[in-house]
XYZ file of C-alpha atoms in Angstrom:
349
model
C 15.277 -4.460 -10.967
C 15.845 -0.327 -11.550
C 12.710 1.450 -11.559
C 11.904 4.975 -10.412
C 8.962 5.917 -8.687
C 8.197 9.569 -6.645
C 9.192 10.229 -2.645
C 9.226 12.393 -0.065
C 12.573 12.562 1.167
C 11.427 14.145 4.507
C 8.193 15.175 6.138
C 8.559 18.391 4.816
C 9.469 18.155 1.310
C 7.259 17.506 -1.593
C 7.207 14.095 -3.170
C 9.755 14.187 -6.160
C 11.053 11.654 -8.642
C 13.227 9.071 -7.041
C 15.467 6.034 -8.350
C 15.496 2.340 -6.691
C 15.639 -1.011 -6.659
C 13.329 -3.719 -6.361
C 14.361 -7.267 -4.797
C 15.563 -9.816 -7.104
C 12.768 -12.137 -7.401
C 12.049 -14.890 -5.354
C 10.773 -18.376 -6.102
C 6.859 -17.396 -4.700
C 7.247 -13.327 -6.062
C 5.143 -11.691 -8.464
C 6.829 -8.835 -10.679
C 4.466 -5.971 -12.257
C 4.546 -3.388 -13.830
C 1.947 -0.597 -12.371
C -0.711 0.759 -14.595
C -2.895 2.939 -12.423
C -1.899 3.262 -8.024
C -4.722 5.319 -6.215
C -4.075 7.920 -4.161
C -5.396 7.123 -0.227
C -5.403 9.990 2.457
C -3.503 8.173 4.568
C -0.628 8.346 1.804
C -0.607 12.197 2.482
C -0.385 11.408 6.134
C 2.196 9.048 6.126
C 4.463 11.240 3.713
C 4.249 14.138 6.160
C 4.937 12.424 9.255
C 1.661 13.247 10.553
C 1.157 9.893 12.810
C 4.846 9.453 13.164
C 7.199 6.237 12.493
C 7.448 7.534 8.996
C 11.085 5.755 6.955
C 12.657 7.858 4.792
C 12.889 8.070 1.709
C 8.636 7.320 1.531
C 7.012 5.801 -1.523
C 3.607 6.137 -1.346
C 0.438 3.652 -2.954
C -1.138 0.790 -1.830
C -3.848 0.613 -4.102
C -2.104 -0.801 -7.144
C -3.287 -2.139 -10.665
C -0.607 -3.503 -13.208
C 0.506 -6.451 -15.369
C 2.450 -9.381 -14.149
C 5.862 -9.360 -15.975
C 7.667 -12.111 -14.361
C 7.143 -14.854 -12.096
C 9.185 -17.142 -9.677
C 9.769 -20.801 -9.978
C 6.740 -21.449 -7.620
C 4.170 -19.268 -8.629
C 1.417 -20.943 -10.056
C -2.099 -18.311 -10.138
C 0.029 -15.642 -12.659
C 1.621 -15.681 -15.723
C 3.303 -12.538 -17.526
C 0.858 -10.420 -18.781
C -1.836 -11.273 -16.475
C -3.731 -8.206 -14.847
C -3.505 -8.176 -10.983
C -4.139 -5.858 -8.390
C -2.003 -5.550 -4.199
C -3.514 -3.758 -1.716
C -2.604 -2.125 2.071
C -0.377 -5.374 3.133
C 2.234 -7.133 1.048
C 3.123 -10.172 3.602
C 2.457 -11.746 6.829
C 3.370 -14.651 8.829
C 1.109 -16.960 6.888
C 1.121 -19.078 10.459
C -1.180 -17.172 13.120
C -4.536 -17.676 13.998
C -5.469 -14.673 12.435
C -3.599 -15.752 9.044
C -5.001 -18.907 9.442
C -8.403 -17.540 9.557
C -7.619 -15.005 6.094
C -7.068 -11.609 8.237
C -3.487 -10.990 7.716
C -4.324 -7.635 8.697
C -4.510 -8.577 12.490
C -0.971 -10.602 11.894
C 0.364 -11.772 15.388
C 3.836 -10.182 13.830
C 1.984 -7.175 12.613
C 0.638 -5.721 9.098
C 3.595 -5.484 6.723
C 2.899 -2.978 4.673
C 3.183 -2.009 0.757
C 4.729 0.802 1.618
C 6.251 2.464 5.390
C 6.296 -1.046 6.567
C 9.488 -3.719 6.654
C 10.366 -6.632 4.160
C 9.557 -9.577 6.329
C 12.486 -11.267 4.635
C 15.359 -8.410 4.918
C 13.547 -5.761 6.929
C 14.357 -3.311 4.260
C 12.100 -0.587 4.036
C 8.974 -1.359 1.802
C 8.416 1.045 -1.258
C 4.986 1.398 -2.613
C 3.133 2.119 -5.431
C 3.963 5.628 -6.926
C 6.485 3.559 -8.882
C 7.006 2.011 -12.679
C 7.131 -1.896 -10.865
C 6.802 -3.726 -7.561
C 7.280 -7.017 -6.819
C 4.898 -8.859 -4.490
C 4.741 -12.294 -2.772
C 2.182 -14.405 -4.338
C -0.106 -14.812 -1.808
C -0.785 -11.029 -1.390
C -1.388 -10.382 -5.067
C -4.880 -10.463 -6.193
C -6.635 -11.678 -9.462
C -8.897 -8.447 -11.019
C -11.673 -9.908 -12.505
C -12.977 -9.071 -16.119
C -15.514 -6.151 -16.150
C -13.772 -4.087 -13.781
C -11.925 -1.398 -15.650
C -8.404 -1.114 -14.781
C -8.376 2.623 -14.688
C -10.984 3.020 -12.019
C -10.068 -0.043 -10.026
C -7.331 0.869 -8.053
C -9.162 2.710 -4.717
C -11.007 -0.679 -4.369
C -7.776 -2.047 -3.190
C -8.205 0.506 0.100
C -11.264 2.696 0.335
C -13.455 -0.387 -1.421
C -12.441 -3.006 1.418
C -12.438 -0.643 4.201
C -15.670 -0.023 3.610
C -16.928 -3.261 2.484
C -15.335 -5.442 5.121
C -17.855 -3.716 7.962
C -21.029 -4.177 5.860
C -19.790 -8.040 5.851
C -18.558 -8.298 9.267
C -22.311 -7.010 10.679
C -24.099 -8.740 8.505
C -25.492 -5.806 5.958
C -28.451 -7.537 3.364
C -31.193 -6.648 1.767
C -33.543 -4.971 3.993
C -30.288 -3.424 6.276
C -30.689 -0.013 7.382
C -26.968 1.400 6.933
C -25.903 5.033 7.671
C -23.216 6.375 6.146
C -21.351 9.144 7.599
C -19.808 11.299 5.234
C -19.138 11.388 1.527
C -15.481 11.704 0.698
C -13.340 8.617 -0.774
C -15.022 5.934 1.900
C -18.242 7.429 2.230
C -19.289 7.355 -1.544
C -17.543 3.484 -1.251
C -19.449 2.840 1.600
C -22.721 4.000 -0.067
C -21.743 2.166 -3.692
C -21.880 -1.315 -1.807
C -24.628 -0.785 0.751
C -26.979 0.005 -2.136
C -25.549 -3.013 -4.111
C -26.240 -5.135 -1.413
C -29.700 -3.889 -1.138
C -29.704 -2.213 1.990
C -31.928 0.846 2.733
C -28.625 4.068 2.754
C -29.075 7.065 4.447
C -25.929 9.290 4.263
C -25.313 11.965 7.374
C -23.728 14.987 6.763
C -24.500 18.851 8.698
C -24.429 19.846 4.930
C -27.389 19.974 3.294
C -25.310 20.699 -0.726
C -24.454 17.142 0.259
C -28.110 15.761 -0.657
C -27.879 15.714 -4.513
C -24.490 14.178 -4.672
C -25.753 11.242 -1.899
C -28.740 10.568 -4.137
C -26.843 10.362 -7.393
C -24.683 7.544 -5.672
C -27.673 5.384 -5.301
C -28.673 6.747 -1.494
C -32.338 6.342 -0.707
C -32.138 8.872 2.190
C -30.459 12.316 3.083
C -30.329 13.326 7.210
C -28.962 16.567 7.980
C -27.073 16.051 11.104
C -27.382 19.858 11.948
C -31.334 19.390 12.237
C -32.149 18.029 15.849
C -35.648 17.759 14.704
C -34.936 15.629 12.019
C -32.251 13.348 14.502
C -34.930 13.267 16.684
C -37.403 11.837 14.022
C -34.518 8.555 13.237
C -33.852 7.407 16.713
C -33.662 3.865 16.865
C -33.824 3.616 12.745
C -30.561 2.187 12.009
C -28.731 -1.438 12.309
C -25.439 0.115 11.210
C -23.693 3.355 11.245
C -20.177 3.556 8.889
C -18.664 6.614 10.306
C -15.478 7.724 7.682
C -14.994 11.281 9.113
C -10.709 11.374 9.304
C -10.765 13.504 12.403
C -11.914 13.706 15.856
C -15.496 14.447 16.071
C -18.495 14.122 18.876
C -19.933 10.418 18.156
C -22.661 10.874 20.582
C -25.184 12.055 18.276
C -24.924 8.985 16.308
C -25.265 6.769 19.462
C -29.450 7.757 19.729
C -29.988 6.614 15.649
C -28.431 3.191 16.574
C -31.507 0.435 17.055
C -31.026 -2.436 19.692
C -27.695 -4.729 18.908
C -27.375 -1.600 16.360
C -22.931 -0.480 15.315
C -21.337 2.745 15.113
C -17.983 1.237 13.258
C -15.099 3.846 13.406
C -13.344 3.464 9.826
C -11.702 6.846 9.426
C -10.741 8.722 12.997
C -7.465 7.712 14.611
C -7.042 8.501 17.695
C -8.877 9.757 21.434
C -12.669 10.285 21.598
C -13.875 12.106 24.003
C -16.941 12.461 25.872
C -18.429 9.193 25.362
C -21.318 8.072 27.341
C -21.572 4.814 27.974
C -25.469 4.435 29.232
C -26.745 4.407 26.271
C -24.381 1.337 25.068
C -25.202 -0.694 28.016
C -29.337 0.317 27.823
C -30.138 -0.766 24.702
C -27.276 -3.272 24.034
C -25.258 -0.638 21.402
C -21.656 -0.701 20.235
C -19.082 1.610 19.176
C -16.559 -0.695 16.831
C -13.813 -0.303 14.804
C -12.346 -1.511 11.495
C -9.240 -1.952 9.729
C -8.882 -2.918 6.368
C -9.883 -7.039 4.919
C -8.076 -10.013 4.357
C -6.752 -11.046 1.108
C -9.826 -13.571 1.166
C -12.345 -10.813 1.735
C -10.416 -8.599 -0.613
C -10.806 -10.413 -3.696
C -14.668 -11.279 -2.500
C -14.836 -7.855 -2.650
C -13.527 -7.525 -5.866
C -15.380 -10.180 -7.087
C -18.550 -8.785 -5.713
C -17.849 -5.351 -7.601
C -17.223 -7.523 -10.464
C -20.418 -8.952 -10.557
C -22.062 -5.532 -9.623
C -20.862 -3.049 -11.603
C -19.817 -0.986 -8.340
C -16.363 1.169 -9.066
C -15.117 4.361 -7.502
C -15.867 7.708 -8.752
C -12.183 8.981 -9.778
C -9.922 11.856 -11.239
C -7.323 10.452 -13.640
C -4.174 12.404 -12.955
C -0.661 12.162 -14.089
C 1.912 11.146 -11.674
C 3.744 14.781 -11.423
C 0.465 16.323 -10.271
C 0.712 13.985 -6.847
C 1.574 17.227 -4.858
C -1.148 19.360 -6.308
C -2.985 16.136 -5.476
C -2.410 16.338 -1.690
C -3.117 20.181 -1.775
C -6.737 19.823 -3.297
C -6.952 16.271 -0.773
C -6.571 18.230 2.095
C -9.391 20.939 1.015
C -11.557 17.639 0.174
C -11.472 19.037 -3.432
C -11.725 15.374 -5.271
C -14.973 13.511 -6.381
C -13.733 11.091 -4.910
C -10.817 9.656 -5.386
C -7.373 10.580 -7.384
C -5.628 8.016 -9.638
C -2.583 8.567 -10.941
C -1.890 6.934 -14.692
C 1.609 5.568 -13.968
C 2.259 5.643 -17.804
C 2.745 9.701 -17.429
C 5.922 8.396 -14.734
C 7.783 8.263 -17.820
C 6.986 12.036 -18.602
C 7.385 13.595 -15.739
């Protein structure tokens, strides 16, 4: 199948239109056509090089929206012209524990993903979703249920399940105390399905602009971080901490508002942190966690859950020729909150 799509042909050129191929189908594929891909942080990353291990020519997207076109002999969930939605990972080895259990994002052979990662199949380099089509093995495409609009969908597919998957994994209900740390494309997620899950939010930020914005997303509760009077004051208060700050940062501060048994779960920083003291882990029976992204089970809960909800992303339509622009503002967090790019303008650009 000939489709075009836009790449960076190196880490230091700007994404451009490129022609490809996608794979012939095979008999447990799903072809689409994309409607809307939104555009993830980690996108900008990987197209720069900035964590390394970047293939060349990159496509970009993993948080996709389109209509099935064609199907293989075994398919049986989608039919052409059904709406459907792929996330971060596009295959696994179906076998593992871990696929066993419905986390094929802790694969035993490793997360194969939309786009930088392999073809399990060929080992041809995946291409993602700044494209006209994909096509997608069954198993990793997902059903997007009616009352989600199609347009503001797509960052559920990444900043939606990063975020939700933690609130499930520690148990987040009615009554929770959750703490949200920041308010970019995560944070306002994170905050979205807290409150729909009836916990008690309090967003953290050392900026106190950030108040208005945290309460319009449905936060009960605004904590200046900068105010050691006011950190002082919730010690103790919370049974989870989301922390979606994308660069190294001091997490001790956060340690003190953690209650007994209370998480700090890591969801944006990669990499070394510093300075941690442990004491206060050990005392009072704390952790410091991390978290990737969800299974395709917990993927389409989540999607169902939003469904059922009303939760969806706050978003900036843009047309596909604007990505670079796009990364510029991105990188000056100048979004609220998250860029999606109407693949119908592909054809225009």
């Amino acid at each position: 199948m000939k489709t075009i799509g836009y790449a960076a042909q190196s880490q230091d050129s700007a994404l451009a239109p490129f022609h490809f191929e996608r794979r012939d189908l095979r008999p447990n594929d799903v072809a689409m056509e994309i409607l809307y891909c939104g555009v993830c942080h980690s996108d900008l990353h990987t197209a720069r090089g900035d964590w390394g291990g970047t293939v060349y020519p990159c496509v970009p997207g993993h948080e996709i929206i389109g209509r099935v076109t064609a199907v293989g002999a075994q398919v049986r969930r989608f039919k052409e012209g059904d709406l459907a939605a792929v996330g971060c990972m596009v295959d696994s080895c179906r076998t593992c524990d871990q696929c066993q259990r419905g986390e094929e994002q802790f694969c035993r052979e490793g997360l194969f993903g939309t786009y930088g990662g392999r073809d399990r199949v060929t080992g041809d380099n995946n291409y993602g979703g700044y494209a006209k089509h994909i096509v997608v093995r069954e198993e990793f495409v997902l059903t997007l249920p009616q009352g989600l609009d199609p347009a503001k969908a797509a960052p559920l597919l990444c900043a939606g399940i990063t975020t939700y998957s933690p609130l499930k994994t520690w148990g987040v209900k009615a009554g929770s105390r959750v703490g949200v740390v920041g308010l970019g494309g995560l944070g306002h997620m994170a905050v979205k399905l807290a409150v729909a899950m009836g916990a008690d939010v309090t967003v953290m930020s050392r900026s106190a602009d950030k108040e208005a914005d945290a309460r319009e997303l449905g936060a009960q509760h605004f904590l200046n971080t900068s105010d050691s009077a006011e950190m002082m004051a919730h010690a103790m208060g919370f049974d989870l901490i989301i922390d979606t700050v994308p660069v190294q940062h001091d997490l001790m501060p956060y340690v003190p508002l953690l209650d007994v048994d209370g998480t700090l779960c890591l969801v944006g920083q990669l990499g070394p942190a510093p300075d941690l003291n442990t004491a206060p882990l050990v005392l009072k029976r704390k952790r410091i966690a991390g978290s990737l992204i969800g299974g395709i089970p917990e993927t389409q809960e989540m999607l169902d859950f939003c469904a059922e909800k009303g939760v969806l992303p706050d978003v900036e339509m843009i047309r596909m020729d604007q990505i670079n622009d796009a990364f510029e503002r991105m990188e000056k967090s100048d979004v609220r909150y998250r860029f999606v790019i109407d693949m119908s303008s592909l054809g225009e650009a």
